PDB file of C-alpha atoms and ligand atoms in Angstrom:
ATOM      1  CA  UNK A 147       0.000   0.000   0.000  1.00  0.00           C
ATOM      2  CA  UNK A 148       1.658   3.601  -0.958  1.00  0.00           C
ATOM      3  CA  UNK A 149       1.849   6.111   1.238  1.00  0.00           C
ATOM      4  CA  UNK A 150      -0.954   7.880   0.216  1.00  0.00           C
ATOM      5  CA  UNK A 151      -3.174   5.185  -0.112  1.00  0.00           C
ATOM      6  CA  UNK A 152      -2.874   4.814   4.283  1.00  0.00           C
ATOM      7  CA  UNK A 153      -3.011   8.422   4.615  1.00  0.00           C
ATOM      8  CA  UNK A 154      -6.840   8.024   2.547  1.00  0.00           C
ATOM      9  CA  UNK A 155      -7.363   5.117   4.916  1.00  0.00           C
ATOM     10  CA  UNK A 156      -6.570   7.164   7.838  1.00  0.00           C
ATOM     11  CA  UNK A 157      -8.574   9.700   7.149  1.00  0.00           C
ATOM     12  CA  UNK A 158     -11.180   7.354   6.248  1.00  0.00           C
ATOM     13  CA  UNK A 159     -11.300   5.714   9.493  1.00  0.00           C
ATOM     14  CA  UNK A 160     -11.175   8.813  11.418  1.00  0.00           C
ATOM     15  CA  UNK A 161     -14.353  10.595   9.583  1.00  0.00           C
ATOM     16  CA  UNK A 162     -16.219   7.301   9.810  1.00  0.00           C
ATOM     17  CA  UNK A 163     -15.475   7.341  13.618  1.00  0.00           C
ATOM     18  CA  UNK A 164     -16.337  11.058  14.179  1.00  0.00           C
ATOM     19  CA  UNK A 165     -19.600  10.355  11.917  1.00  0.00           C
ATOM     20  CA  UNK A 166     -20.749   7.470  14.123  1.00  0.00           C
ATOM     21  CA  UNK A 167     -19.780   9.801  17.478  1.00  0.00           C
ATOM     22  CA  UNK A 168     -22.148  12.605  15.832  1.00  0.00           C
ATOM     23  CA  UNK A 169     -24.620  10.168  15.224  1.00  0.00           C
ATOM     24  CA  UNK A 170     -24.325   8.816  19.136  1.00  0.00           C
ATOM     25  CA  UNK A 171     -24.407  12.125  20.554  1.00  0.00           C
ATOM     26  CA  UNK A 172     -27.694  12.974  18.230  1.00  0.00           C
ATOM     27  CA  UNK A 173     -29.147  10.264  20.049  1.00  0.00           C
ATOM     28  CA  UNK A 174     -28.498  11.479  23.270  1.00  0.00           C
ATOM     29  CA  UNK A 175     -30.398  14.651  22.602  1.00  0.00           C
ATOM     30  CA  UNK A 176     -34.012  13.079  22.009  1.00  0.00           C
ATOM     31  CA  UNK A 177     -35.898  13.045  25.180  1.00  0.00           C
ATOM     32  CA  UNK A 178     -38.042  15.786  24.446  1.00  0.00           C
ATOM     33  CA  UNK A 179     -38.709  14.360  20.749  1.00  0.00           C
ATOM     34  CA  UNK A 180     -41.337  12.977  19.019  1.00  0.00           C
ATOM     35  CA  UNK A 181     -40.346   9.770  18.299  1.00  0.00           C
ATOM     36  CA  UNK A 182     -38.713   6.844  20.118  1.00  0.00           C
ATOM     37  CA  UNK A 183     -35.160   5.239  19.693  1.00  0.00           C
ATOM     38  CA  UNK A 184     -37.404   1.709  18.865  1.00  0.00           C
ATOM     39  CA  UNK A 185     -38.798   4.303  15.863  1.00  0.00           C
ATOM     40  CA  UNK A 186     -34.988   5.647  15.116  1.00  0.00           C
ATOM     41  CA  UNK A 187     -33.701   1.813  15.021  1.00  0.00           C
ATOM     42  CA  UNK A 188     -36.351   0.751  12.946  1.00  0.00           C
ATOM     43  CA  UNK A 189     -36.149   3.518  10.342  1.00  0.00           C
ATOM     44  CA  UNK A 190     -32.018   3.208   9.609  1.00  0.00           C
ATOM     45  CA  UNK A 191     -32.251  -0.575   8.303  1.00  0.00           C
ATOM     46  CA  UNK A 192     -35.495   0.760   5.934  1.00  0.00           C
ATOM     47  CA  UNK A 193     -33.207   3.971   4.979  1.00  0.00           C
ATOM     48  CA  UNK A 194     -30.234   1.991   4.234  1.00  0.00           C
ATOM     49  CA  UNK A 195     -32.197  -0.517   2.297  1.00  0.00           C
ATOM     50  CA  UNK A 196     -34.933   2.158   0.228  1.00  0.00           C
ATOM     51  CA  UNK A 197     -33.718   5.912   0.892  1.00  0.00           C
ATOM     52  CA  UNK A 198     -29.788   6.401   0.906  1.00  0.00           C
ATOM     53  CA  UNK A 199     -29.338   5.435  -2.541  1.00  0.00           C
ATOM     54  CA  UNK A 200     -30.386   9.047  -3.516  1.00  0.00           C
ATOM     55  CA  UNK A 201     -30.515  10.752  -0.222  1.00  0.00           C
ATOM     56  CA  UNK A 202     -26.719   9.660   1.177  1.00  0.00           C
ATOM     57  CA  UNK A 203     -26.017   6.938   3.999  1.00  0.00           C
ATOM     58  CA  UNK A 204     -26.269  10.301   6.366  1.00  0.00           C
ATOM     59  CA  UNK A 205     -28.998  11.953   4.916  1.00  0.00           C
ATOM     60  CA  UNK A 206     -26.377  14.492   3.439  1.00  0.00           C
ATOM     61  CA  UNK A 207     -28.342  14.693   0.078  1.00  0.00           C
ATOM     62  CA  UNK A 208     -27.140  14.262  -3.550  1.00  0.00           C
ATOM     63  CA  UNK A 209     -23.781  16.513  -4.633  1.00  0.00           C
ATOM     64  CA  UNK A 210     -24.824  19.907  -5.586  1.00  0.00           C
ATOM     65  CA  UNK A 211     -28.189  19.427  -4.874  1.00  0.00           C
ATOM     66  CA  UNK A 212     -29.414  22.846  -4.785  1.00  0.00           C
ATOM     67  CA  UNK A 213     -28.890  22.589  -8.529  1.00  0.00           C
ATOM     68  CA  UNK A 214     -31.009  20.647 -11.560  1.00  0.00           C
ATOM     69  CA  UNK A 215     -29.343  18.486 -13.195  1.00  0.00           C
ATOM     70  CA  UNK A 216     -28.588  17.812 -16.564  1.00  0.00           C
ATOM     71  CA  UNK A 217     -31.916  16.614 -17.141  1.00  0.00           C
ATOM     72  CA  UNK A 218     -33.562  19.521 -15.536  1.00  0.00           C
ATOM     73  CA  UNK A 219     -34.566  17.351 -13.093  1.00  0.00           C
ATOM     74  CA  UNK A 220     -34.283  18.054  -9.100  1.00  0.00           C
ATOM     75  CA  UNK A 221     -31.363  15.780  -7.207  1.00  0.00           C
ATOM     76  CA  UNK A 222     -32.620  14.390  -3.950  1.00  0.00           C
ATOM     77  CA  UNK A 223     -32.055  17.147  -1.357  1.00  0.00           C
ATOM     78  CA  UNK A 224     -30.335  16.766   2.730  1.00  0.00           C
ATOM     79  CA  UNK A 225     -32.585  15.089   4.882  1.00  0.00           C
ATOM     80  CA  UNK A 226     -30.736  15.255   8.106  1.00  0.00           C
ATOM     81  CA  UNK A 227     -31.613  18.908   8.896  1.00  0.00           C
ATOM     82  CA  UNK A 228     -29.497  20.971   6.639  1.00  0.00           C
ATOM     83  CA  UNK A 229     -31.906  21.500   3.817  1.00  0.00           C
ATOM     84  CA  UNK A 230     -35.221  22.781   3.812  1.00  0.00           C
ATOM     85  CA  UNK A 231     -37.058  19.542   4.928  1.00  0.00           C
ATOM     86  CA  UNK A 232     -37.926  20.830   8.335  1.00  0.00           C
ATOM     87  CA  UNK A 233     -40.009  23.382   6.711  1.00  0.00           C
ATOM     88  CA  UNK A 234     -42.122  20.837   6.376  1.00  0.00           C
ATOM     89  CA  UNK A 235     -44.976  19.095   9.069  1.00  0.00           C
ATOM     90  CA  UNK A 236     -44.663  15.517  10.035  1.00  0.00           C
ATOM     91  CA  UNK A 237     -47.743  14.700   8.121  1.00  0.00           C
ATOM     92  CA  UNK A 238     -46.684  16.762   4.947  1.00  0.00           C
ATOM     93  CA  UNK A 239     -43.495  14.175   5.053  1.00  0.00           C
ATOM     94  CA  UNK A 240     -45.034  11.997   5.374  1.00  0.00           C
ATOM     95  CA  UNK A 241     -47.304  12.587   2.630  1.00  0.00           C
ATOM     96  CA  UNK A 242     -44.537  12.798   0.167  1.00  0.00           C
ATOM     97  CA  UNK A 243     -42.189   9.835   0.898  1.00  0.00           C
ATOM     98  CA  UNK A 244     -45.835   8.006   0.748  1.00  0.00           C
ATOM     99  CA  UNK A 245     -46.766   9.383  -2.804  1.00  0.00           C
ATOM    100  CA  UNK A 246     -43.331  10.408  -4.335  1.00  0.00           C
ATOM    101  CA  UNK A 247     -42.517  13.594  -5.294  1.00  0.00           C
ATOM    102  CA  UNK A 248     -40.610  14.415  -8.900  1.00  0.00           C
ATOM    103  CA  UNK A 249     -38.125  11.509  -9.695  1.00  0.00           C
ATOM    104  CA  UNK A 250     -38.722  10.516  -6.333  1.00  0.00           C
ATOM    105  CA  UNK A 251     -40.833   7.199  -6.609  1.00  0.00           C
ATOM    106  CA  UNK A 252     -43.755   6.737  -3.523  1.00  0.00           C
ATOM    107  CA  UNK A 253     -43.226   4.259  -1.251  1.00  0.00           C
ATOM    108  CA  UNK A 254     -47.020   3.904   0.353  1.00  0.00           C
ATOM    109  CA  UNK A 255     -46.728   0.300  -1.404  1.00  0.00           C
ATOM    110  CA  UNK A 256     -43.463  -0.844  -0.449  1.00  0.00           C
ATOM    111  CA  UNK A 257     -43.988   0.181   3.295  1.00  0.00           C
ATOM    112  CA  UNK A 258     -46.696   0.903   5.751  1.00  0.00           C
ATOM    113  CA  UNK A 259     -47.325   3.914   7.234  1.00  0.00           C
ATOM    114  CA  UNK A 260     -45.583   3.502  10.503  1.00  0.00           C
ATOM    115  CA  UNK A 261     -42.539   2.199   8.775  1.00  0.00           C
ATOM    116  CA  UNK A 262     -42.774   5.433   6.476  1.00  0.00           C
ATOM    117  CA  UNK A 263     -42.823   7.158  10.278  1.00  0.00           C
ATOM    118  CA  UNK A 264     -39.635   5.306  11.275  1.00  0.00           C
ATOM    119  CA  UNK A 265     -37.699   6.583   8.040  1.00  0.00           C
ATOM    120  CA  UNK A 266     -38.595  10.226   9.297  1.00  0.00           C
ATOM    121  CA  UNK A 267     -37.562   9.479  12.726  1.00  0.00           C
ATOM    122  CA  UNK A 268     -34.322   8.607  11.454  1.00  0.00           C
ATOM    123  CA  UNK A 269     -33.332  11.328   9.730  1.00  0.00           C
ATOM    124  CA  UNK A 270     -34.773  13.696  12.464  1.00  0.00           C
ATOM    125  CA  UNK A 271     -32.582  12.111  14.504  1.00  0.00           C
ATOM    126  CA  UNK A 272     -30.260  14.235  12.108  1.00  0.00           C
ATOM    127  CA  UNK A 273     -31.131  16.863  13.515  1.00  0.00           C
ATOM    128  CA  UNK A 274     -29.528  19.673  15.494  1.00  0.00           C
ATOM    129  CA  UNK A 275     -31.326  20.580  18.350  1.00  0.00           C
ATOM    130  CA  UNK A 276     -31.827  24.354  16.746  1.00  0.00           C
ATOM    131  CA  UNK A 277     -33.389  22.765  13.310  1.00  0.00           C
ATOM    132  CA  UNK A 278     -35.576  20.393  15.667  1.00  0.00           C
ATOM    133  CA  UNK A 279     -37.020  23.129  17.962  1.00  0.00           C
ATOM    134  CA  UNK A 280     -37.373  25.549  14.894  1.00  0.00           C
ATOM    135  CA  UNK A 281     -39.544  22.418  13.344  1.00  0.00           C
ATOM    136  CA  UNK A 282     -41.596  22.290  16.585  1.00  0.00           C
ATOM    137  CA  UNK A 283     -42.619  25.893  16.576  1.00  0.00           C
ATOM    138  CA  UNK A 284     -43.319  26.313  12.960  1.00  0.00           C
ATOM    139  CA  UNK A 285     -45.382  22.820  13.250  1.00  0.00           C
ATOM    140  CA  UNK A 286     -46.991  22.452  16.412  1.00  0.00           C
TER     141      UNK A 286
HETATM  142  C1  LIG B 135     -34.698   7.541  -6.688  1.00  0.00           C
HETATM  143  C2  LIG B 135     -34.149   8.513  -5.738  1.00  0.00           C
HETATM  144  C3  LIG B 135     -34.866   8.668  -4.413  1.00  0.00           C
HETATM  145  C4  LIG B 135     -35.133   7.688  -3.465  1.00  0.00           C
HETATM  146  C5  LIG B 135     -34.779   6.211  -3.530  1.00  0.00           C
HETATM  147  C6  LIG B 135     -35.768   8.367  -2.366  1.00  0.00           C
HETATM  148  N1  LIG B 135     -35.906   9.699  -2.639  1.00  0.00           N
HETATM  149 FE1  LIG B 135     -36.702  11.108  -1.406  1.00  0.00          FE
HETATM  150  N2  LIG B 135     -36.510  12.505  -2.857  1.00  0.00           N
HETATM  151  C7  LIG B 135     -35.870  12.315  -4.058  1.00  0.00           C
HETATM  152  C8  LIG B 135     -35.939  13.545  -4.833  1.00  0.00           C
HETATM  153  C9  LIG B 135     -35.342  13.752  -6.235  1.00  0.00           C
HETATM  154  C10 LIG B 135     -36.655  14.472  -4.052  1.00  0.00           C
HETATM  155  C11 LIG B 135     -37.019  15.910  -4.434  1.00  0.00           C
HETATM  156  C12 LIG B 135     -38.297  15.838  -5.266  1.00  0.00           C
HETATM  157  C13 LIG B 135     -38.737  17.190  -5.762  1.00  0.00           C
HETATM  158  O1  LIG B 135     -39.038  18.048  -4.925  1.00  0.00           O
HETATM  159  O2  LIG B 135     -38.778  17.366  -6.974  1.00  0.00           O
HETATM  160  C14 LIG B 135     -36.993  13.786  -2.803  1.00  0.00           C
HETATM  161  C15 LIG B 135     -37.685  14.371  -1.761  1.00  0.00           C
HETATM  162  C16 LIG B 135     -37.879  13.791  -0.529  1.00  0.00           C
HETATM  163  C17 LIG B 135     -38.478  14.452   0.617  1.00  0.00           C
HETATM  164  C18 LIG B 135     -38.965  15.889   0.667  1.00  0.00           C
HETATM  165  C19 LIG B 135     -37.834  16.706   1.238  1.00  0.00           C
HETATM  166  C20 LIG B 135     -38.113  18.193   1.307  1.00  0.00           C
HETATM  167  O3  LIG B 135     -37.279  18.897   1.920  1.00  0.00           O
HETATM  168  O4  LIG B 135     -39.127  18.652   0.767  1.00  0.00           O
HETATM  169  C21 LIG B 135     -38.483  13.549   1.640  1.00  0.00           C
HETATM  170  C22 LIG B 135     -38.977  13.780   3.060  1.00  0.00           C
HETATM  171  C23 LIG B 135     -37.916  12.328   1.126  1.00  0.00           C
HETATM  172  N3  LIG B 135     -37.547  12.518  -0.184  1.00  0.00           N
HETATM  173  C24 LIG B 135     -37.739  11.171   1.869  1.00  0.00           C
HETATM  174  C25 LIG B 135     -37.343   9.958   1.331  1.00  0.00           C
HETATM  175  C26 LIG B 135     -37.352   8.724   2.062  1.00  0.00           C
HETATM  176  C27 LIG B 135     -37.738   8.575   3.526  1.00  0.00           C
HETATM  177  C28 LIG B 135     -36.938   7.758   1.202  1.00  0.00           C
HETATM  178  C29 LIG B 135     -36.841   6.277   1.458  1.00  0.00           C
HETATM  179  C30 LIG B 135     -38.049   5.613   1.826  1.00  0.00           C
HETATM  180  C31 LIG B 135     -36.644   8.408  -0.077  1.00  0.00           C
HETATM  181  N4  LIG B 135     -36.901   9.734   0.042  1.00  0.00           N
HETATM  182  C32 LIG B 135     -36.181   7.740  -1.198  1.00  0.00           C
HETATM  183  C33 LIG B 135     -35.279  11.143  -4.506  1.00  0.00           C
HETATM  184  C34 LIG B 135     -35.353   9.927  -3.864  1.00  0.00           C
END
């Protein structure tokens, strides 16, 4: 292996293991939340398996996704709080991951509705606890 190549793997290992602290830590700050960690557990195996293929393992949303691409169309935008997604009410979420949305397929016949629920609690589980307490007070 060249030198560079262990550097990459370094690196590699050390943003994987600050991701996965992030993600602990984001745990730690639901007691006052919605959902439940069953709900959070639940909804990363579905997003793994259905969501992150456009979304990002992390919710981080395609490259440049602010932008249409070459097709005009709209890439699949952050879910984990740093896009505009908690602009949005539980049930209008819920709405569109159940119907689809643009190149977005709907999912209300691959899962139920409470799995669909678990997917969201995931990704809010994204979610700072400024973007979570803005959702609250915008959607009661
Ligand atoms: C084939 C790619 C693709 C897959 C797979 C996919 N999405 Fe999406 N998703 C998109 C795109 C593209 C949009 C934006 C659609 C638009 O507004 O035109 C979107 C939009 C959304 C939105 C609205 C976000 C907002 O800020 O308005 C939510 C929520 C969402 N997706 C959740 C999910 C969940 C949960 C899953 C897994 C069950 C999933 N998506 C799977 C492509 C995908």
């Amino acid at each position: 292996m060249s030198r560079t190549q262990s550097l990459l793997l370094i690196a590699g290992s050390l943003l994987v293991a600050a991701l996965s602290s992030y993600t602990y830590l984001a745990k730690q700050n639901s007691p006052d939340r919605w959902y439940s960690q069953a709900q959070v557990d639940q909804g990363a195996t579905l997003y793994l398996d259905y969501c992150a293929a456009c979304h990002g393992n992390q919710g981080q949303g395609a490259e440049n996704w602010t932008q249409l691409d070459a097709s005009g169309k709209r890439p699949a935008p952050p879910l984990n709080g740093s896009g505009h997604t908690w602009h949005h009410s539980l049930a209008n979420l819920t709405h569109t991951i159940a119907q689809g949305r643009g190149t977005m397929p709907a999912w209300k016949d691959t899962m139920t509705e409470a799995q669909i629920i678990a997917t969201v609690a995931w990704t809010q589980s994204h979610w700072s606890k400024a973007i979570y307490d803005a959702w609250s007070k915008a959607n009661p």
